[in-house]
mmCIF file of C-alpha atoms in Angstrom:
data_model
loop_
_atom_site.group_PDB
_atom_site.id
_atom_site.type_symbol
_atom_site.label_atom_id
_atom_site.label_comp_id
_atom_site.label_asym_id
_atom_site.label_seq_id
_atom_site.Cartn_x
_atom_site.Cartn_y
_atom_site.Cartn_z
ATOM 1 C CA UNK V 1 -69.493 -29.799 -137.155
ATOM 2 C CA UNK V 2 -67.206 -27.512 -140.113
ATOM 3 C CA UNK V 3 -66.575 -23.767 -139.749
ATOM 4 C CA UNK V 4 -68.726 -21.966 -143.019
ATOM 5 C CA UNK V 5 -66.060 -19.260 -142.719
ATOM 6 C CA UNK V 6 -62.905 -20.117 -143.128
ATOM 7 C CA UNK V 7 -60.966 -21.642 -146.392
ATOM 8 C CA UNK V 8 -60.000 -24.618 -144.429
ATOM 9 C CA UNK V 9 -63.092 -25.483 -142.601
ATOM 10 C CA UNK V 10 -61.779 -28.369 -140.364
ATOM 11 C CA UNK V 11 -57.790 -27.624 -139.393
ATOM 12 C CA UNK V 12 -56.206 -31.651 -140.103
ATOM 13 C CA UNK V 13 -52.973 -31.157 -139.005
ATOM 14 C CA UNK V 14 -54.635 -29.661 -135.822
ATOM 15 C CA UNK V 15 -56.288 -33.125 -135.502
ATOM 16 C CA UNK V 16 -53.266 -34.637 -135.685
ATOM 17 C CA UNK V 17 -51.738 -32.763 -133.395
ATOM 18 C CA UNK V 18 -54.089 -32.636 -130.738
ATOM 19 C CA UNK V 19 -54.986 -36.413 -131.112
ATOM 20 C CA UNK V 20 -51.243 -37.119 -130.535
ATOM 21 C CA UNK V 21 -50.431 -34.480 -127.527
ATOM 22 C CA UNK V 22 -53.943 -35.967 -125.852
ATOM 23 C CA UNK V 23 -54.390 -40.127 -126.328
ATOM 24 C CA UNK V 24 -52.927 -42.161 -123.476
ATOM 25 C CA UNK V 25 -49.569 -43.647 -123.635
ATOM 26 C CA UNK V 26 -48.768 -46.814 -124.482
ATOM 27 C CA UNK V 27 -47.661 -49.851 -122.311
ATOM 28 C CA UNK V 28 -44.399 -49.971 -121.176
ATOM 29 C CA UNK V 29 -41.769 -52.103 -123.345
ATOM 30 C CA UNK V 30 -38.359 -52.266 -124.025
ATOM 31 C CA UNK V 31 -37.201 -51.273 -127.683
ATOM 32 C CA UNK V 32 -35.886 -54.869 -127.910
ATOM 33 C CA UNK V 33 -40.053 -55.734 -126.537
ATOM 34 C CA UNK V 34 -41.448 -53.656 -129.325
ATOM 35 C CA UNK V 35 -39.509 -55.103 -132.124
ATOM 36 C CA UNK V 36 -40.383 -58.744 -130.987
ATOM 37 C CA UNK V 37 -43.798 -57.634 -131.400
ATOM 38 C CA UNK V 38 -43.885 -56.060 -134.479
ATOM 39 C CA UNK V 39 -41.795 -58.916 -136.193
ATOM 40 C CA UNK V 40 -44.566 -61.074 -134.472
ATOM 41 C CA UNK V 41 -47.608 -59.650 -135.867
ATOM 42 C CA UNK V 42 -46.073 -59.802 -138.805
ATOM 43 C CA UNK V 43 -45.538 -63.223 -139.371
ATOM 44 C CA UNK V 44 -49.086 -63.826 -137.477
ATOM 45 C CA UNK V 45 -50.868 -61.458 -140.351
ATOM 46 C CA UNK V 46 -49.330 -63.217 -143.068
ATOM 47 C CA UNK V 47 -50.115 -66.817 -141.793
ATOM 48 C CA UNK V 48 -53.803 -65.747 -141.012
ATOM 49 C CA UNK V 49 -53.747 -65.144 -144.918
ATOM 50 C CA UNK V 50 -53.805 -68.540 -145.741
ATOM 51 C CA UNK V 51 -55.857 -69.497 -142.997
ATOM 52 C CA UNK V 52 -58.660 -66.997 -143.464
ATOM 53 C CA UNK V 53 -58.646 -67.911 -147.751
ATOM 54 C CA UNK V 54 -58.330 -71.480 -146.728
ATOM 55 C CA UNK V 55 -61.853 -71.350 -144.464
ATOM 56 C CA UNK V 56 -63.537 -68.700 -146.206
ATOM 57 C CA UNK V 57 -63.354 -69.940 -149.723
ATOM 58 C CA UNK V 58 -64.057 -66.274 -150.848
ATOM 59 C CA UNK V 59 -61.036 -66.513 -153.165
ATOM 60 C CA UNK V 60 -61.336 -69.507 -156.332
ATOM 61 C CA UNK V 61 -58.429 -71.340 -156.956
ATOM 62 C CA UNK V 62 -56.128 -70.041 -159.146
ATOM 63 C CA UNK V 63 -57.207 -66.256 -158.809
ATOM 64 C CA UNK V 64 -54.689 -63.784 -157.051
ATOM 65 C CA UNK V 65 -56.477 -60.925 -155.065
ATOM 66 C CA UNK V 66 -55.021 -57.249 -154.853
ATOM 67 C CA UNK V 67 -52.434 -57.346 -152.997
ATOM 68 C CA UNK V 68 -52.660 -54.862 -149.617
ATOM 69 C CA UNK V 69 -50.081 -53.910 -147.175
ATOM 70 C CA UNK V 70 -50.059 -55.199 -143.815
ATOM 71 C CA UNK V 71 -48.774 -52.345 -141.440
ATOM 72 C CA UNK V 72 -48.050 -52.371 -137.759
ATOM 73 C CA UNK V 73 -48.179 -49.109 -136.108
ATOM 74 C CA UNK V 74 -48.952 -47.352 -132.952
ATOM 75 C CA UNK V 75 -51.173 -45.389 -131.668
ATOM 76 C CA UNK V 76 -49.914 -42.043 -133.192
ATOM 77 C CA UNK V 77 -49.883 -43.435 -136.419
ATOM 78 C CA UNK V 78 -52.762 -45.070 -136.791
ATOM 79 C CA UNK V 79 -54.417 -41.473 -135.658
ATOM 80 C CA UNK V 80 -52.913 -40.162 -139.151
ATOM 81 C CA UNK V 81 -53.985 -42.942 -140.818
ATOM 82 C CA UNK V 82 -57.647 -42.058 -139.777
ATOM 83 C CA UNK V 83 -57.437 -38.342 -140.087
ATOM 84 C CA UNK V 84 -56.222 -38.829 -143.844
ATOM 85 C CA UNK V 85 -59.316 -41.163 -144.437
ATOM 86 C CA UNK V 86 -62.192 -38.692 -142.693
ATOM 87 C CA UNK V 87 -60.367 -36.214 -145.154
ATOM 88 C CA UNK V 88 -60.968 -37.759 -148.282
ATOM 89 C CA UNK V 89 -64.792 -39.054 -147.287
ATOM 90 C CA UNK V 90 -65.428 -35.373 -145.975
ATOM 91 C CA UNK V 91 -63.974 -33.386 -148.682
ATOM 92 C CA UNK V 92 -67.178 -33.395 -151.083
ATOM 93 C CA UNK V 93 -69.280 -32.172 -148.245
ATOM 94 C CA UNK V 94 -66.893 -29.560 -146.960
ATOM 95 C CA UNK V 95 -66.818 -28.122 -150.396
ATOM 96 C CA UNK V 96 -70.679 -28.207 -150.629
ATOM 97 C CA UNK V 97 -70.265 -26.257 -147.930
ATOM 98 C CA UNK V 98 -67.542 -23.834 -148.642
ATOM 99 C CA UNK V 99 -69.865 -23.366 -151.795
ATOM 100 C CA UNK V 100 -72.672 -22.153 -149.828
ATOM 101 C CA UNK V 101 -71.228 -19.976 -147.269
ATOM 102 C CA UNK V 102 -73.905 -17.448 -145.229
ATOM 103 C CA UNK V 103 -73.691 -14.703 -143.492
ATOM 104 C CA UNK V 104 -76.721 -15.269 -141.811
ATOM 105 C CA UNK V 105 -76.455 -15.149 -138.153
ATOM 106 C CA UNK V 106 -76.111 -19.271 -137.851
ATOM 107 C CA UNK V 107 -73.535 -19.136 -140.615
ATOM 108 C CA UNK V 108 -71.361 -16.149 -138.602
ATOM 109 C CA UNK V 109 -71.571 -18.364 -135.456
ATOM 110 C CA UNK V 110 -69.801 -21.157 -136.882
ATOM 111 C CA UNK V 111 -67.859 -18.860 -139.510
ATOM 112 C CA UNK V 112 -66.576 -18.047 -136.246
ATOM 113 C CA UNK V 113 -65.657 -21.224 -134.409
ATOM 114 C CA UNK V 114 -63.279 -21.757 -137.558
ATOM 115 C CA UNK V 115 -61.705 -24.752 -138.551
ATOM 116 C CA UNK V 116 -59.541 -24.324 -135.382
ATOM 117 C CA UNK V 117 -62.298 -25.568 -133.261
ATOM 118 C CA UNK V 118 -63.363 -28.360 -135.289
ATOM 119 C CA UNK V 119 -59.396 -29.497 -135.435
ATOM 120 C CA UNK V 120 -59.391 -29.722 -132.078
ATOM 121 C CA UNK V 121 -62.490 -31.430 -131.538
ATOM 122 C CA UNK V 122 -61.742 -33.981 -133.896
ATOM 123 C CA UNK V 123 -58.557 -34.699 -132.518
ATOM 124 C CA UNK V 124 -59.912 -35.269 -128.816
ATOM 125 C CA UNK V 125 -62.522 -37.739 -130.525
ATOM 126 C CA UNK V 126 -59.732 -39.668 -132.223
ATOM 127 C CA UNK V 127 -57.496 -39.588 -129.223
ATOM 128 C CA UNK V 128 -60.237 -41.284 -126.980
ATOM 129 C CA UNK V 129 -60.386 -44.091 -129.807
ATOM 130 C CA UNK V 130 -56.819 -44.481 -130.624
ATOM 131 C CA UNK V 131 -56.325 -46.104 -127.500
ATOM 132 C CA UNK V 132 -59.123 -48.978 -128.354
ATOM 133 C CA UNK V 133 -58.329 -49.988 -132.051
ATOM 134 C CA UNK V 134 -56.850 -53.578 -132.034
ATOM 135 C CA UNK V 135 -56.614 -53.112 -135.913
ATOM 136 C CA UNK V 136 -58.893 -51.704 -139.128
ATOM 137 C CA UNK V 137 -58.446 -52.334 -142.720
ATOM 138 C CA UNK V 138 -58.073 -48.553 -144.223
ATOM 139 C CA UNK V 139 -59.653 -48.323 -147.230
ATOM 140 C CA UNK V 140 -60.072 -44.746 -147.808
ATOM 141 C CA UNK V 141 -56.836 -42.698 -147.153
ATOM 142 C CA UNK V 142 -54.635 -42.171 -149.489
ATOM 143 C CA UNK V 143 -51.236 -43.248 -150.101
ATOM 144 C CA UNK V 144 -48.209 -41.372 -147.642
ATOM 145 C CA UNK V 145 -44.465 -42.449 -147.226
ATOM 146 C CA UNK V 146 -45.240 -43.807 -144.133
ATOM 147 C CA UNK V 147 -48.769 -45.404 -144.779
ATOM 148 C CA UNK V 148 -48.648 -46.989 -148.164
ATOM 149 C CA UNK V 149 -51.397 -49.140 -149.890
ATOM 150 C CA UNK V 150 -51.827 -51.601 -152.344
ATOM 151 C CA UNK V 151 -52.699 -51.442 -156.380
ATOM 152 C CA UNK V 152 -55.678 -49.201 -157.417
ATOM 153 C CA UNK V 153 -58.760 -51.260 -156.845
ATOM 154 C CA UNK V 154 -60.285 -49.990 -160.124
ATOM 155 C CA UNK V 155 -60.870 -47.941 -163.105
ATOM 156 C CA UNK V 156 -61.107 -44.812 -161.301
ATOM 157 C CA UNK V 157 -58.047 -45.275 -159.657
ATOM 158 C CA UNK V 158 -58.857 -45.814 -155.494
ATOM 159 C CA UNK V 159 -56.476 -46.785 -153.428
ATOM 160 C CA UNK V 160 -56.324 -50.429 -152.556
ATOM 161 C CA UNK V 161 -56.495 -50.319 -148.817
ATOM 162 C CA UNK V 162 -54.190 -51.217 -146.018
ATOM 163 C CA UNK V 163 -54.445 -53.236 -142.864
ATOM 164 C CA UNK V 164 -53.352 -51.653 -139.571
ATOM 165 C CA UNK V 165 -52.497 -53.460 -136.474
ATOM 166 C CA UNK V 166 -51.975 -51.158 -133.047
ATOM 167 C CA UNK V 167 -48.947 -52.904 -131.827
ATOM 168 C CA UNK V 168 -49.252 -50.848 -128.513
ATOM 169 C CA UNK V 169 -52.745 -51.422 -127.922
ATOM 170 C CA UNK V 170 -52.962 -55.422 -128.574
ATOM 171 C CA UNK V 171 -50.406 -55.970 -125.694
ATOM 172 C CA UNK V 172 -52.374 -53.633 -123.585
ATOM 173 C CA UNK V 173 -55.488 -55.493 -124.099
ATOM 174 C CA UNK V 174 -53.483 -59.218 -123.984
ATOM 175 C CA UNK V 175 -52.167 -58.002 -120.578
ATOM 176 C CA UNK V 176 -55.353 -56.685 -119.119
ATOM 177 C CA UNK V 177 -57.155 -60.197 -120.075
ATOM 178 C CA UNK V 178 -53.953 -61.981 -118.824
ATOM 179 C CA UNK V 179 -53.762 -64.539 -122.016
ATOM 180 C CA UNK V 180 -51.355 -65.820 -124.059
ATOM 181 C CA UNK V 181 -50.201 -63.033 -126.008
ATOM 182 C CA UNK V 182 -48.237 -65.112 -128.771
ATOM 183 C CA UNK V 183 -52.001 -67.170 -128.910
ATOM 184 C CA UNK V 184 -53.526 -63.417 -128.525
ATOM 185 C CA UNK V 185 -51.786 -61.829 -131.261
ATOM 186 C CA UNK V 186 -52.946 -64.933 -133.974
ATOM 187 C CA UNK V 187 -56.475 -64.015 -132.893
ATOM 188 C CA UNK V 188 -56.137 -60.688 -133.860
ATOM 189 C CA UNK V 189 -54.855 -60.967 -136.782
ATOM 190 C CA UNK V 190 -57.532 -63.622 -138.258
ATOM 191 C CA UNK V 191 -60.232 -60.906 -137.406
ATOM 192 C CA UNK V 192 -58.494 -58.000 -139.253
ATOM 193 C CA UNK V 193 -57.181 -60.348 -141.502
ATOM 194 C CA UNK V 194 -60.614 -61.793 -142.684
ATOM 195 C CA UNK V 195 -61.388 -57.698 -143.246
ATOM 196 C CA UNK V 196 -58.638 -57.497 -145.812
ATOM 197 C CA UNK V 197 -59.955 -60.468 -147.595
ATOM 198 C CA UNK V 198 -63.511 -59.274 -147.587
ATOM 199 C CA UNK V 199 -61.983 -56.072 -149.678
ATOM 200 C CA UNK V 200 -59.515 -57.878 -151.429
ATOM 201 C CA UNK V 201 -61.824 -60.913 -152.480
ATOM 202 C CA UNK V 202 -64.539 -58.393 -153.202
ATOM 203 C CA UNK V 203 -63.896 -56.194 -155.979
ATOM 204 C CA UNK V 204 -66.804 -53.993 -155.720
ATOM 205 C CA UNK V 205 -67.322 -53.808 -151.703
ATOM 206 C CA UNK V 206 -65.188 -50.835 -151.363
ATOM 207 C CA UNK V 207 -67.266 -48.459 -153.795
ATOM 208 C CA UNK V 208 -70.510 -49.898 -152.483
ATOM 209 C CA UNK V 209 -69.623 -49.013 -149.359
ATOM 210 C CA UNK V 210 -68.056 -45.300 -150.549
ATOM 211 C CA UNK V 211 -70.903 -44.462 -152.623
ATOM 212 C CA UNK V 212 -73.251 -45.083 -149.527
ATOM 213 C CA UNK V 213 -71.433 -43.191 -147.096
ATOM 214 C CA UNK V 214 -71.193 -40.313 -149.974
ATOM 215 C CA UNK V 215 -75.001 -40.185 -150.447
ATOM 216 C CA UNK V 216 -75.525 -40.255 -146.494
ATOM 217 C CA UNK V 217 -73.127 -36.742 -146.611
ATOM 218 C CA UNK V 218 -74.885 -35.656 -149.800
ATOM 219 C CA UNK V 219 -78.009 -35.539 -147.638
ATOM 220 C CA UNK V 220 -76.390 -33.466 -144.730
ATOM 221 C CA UNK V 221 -77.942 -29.624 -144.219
ATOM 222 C CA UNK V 222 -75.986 -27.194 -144.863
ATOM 223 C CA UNK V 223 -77.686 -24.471 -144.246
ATOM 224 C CA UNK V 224 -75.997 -23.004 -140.841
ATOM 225 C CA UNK V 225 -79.494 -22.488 -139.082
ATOM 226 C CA UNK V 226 -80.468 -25.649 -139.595
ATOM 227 C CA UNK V 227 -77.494 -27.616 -138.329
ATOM 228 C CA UNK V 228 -77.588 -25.461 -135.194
ATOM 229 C CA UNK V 229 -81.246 -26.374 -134.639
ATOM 230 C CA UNK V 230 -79.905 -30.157 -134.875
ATOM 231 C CA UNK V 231 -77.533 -29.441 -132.606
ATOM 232 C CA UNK V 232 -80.018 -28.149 -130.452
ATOM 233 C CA UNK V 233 -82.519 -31.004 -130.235
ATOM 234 C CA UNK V 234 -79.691 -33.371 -130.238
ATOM 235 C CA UNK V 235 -78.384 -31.410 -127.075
ATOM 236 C CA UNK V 236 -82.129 -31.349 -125.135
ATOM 237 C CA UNK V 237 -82.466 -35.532 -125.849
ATOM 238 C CA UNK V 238 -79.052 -36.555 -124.693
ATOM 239 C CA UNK V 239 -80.177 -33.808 -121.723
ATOM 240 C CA UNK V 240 -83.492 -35.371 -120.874
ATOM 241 C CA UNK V 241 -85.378 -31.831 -121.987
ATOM 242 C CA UNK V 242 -86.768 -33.414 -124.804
ATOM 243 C CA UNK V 243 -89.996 -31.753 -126.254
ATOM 244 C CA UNK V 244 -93.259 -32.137 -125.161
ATOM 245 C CA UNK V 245 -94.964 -35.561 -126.226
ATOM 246 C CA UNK V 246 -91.182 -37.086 -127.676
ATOM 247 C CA UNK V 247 -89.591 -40.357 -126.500
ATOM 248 C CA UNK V 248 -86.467 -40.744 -126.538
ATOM 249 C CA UNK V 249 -85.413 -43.835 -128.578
ATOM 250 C CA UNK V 250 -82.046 -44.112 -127.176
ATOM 251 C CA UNK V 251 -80.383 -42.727 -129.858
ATOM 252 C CA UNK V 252 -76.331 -41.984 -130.319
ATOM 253 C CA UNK V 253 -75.183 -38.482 -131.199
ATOM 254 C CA UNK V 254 -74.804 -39.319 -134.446
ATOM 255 C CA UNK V 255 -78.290 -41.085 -134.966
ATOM 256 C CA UNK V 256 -79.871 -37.138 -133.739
ATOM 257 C CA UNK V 257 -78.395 -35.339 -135.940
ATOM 258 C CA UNK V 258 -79.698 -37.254 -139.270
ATOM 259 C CA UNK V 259 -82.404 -36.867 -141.512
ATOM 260 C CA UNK V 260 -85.022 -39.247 -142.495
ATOM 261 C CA UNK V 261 -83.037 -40.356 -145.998
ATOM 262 C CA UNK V 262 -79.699 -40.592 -144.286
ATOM 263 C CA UNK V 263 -81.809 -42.968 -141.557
ATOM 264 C CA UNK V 264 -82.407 -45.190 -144.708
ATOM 265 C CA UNK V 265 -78.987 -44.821 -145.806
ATOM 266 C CA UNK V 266 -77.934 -45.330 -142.174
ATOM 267 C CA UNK V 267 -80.129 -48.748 -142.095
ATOM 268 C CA UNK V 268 -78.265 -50.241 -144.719
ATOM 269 C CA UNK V 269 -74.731 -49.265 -143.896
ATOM 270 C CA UNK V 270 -75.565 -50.949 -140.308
ATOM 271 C CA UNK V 271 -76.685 -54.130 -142.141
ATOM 272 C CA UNK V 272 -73.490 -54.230 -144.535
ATOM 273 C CA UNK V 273 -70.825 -53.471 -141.302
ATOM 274 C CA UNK V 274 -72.652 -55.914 -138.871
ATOM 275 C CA UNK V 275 -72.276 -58.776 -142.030
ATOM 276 C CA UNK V 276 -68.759 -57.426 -141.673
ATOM 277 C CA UNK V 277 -67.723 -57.383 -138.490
ATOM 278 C CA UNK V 278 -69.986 -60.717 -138.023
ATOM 279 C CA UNK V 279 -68.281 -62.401 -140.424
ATOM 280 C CA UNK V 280 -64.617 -61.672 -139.288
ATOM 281 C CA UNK V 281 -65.989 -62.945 -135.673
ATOM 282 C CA UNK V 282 -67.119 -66.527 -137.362
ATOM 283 C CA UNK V 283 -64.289 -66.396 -139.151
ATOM 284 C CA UNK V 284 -62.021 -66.191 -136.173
ATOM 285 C CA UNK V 285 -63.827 -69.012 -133.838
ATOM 286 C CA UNK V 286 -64.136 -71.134 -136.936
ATOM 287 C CA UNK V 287 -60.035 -70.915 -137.815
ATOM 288 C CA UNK V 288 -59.105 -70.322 -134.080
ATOM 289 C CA UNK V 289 -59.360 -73.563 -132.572
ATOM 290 C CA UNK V 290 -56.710 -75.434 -135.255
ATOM 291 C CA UNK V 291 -54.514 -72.706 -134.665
ATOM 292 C CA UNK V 292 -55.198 -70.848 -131.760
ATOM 293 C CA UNK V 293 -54.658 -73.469 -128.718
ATOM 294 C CA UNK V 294 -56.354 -71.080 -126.031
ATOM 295 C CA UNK V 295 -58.812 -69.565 -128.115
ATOM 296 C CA UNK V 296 -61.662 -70.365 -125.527
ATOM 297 C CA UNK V 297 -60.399 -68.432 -122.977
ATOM 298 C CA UNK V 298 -59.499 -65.777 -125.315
ATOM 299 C CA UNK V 299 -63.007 -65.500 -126.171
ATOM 300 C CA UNK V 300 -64.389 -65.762 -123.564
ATOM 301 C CA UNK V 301 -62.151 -63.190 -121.892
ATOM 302 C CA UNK V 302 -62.403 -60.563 -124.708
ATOM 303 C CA UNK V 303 -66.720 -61.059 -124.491
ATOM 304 C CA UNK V 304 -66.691 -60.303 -121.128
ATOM 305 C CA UNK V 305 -64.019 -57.021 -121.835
ATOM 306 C CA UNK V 306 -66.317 -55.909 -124.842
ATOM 307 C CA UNK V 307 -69.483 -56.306 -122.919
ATOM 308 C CA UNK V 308 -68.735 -54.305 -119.429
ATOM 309 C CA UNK V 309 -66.320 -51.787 -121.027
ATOM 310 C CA UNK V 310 -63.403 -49.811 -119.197
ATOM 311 C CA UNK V 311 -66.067 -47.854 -116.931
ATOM 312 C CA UNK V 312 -68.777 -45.342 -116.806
ATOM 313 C CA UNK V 313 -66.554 -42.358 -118.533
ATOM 314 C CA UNK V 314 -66.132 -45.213 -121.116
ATOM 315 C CA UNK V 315 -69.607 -46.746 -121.593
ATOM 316 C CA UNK V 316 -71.377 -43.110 -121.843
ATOM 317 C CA UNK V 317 -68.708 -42.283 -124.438
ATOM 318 C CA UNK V 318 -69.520 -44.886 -126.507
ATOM 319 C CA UNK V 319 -73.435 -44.412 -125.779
ATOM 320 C CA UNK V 320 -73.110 -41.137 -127.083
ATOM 321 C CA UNK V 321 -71.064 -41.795 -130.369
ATOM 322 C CA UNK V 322 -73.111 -44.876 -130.945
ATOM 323 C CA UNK V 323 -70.074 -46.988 -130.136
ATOM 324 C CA UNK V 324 -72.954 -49.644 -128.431
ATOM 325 C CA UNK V 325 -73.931 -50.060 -131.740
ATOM 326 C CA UNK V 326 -70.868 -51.710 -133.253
ATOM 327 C CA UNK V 327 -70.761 -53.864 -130.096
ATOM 328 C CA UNK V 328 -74.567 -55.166 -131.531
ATOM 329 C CA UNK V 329 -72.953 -55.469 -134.776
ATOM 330 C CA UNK V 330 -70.175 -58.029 -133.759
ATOM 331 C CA UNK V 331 -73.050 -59.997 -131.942
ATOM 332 C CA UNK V 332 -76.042 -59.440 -134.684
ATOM 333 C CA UNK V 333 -73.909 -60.267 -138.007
ATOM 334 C CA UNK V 334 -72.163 -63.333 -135.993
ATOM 335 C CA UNK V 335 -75.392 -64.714 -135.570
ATOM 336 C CA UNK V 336 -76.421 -64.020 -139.250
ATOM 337 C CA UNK V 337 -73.381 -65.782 -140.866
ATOM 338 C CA UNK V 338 -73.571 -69.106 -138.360
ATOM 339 C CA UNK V 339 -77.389 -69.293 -139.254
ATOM 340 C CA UNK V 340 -76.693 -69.248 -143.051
ATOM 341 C CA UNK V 341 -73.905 -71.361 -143.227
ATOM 342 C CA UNK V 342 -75.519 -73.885 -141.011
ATOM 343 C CA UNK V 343 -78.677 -73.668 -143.376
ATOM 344 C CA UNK V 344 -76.897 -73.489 -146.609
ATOM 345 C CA UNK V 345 -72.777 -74.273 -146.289
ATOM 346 C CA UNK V 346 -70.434 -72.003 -146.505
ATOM 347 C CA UNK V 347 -70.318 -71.501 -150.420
ATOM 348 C CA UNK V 348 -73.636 -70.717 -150.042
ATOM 349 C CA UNK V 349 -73.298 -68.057 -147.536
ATOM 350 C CA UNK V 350 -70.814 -66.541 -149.622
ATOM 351 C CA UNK V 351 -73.442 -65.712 -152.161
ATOM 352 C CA UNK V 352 -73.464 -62.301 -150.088
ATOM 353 C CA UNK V 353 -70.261 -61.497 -151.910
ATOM 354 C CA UNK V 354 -72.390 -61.612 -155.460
ATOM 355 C CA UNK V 355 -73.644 -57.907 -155.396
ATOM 356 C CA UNK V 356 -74.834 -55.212 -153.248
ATOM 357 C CA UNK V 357 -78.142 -56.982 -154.355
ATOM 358 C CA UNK V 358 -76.970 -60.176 -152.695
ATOM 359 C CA UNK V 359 -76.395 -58.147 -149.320
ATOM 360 C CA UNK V 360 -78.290 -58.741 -145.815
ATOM 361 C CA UNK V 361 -80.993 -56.229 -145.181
ATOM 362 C CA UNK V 362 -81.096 -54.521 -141.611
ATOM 363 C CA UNK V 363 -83.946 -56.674 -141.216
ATOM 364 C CA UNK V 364 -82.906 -59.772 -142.608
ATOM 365 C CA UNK V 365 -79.462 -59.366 -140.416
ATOM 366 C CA UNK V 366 -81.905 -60.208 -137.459
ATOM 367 C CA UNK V 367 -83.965 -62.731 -139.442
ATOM 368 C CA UNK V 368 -80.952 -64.522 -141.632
ATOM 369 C CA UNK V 369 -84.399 -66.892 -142.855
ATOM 370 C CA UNK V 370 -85.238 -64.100 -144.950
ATOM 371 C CA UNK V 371 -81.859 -63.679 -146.463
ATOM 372 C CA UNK V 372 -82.089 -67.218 -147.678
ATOM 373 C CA UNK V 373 -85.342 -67.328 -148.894
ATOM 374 C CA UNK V 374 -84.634 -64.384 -151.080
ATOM 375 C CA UNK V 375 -81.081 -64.871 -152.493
ATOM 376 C CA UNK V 376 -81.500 -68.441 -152.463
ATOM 377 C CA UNK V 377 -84.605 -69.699 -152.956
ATOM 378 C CA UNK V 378 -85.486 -66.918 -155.973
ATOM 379 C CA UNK V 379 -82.480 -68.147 -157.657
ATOM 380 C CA UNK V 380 -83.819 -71.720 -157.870
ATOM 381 C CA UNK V 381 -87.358 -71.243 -158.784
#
């Protein structure tokens, strides 16, 4: 939610701060540990590079992608990282909202709550996630001393994008699965690695995706009433005191408080970050056995962790922000990308990367026959 009132409807450095004071600490390690581990991830991001390029074939011979930053940083960092990037996605919407400020009795309620508030309740979200983030390619925030990015992916100037790797929270998970963590760290990086290709190798993926997630805000109420009344219903489903006559369809937090367009917007965004996250998976089993000499029980470790959680605080957390989800993407979009490139090789999977035309459908994500018959078949009759 953002204050109507105030000039600075969500407080950031707030975020920050309370994101910081609240997320758990990190594992314990020497100063001498934590270097060995930075150098190490490091060298592991820059060798999944070649590896990733090498299996992927997303990048022709001879052509040079943007070149993107590869940062290691902990949990405190990667917090600013994130609260930079909801800032520049947000600030069209906050300003649509600034512009139509009420003082209807909705609009004094949250004039009210102030940007203090919604500081602080961003920063307890981010401080519950900061703890779980092996890595992300950043493709939003803009450009600090301490968070660079690479070259301006286009005309209009956008930042290139950065990957992040939590040092802190990839030997927390490598201890809790009790693995290899020099064979653990590799892993890591040729999932977040394969991200940084998809944007690199893909010239127009990061607009696609900003212009969707900008016409999904475009469509948010603003009228105060309104996103109380949300608020409400969202509040009496996750309650059980749902209406009269409703079923509830198991629906996050998020998913509640949506209209019918941003649904539709919402579908295809799901498709495009399953084909993501799917594709980084493949990626990683397909690479990780050549290079990655316990990679089985790595996997199979990490399923297990993914599937059962850290406990029931942690499983009705992610219930309610729709984290469950993203755990269908990883297994949905997998099974997408091995069914195509079985069917039609791996050059022909990567047909995807054409256009936003060439991308999966929500539906054709779960039936990856339809995806072929329509990019592939239409282009040879």
């Amino acid at each position: 939610m953002t204050s109507i009132g105030g000039a600075e409807m969500v407080d950031w450095n707030l975020a920050v701060a309370t994101a910081t004071r609240f997320v758990r600490p990190g594992p314990d390690a020497s100063r001498d540990e934590a270097r060995a581990v930075v150098a190490e991830l490091r060298r592991h991001a820059k060798a999944s590079e070649e590896h990733v390029r090498a299996f992927t074939r997303m990048v022709p011979e001879g052509v040079t992608p943007r070149d993107t930053p590869v940062l290691v940083v902990d949990r405190a960092g990667w917090i600013r990282a994130n609260v930079a990037g909801f800032r520049e996605l947000l600030s069209p919407l906050l300003d649509k909202m600034r512009e139509r400020r009420s003082d209807t009795a909705g609009g004094a309620v949250l004039g009210a709550v102030g940007g203090k508030v919604t500081g602080v309740e961003l920063g307890m979200l981010l401080s519950f996630l900061a703890s779980r983030v092996l890595g992300q390619y950043e493709t939003f925030a803009p450009a600090s001393r301490s968070l660079p990015e690479g070259a301006p992916a286009g005309p209009g100037g956008n930042g290139g994008g950065r990957l992040l790797l939590v040092a802190p929270n990839i030997v927390h998970v490598e201890r809790e699965l009790g693995v290899d963590p020099h064979d653990f760290r590799l892993w890591v990086c040729l999932h977040e690695e394969t991200h940084r290709t998809q944007f690199t190798g893909v010239p127009w993926l990061r607009d696609h995706l900003e212009g969707e997630i900008q016409s999904f805000l475009a469509e948010t109420d603003v009228d105060p009433m309104t996103v109380l009344e949300r608020l409400r219903e969202a509040a009496q489903s996750l309650a059980g005191a749902r209406p009269e006559g409703e079923e509830d369809e198991g629906r996050s937090l998020v998913e509640l408080v949506q209209t019918p367009a941003q649904r539709e917007i919402l579908g295809r965004l799901t498709a495009v970050m399953s084909l993501l996250e799917g594709h980084a998976d493949f990626v990683m089993d397909g690479v990780g056995p050549a290079v990655v000499p316990s990679v089985a029980e790595i996997r199979e470790k990490f399923q297990q962790r993914r599937a059962r959680g850290a406990g029931r605080l942690d499983l009705a957390l992610r219930k309610l922000l729709g984290l469950d989800a993203k755990l269908r993407q990883y297994r949905d979009g997998e099974r997408f990308v091995r069914a195509v490139v079985e069917e039609v090789g791996m050059d022909g999977f990567n047909r995807v990367w054409t256009s936003p035309n060439t991308l999966p459908t929500k539906a054709e994500i779960a039936k990856p026959a339809d995806w072929v018959a329509r990019v592939h078949r239409r282009a040879e009759s």
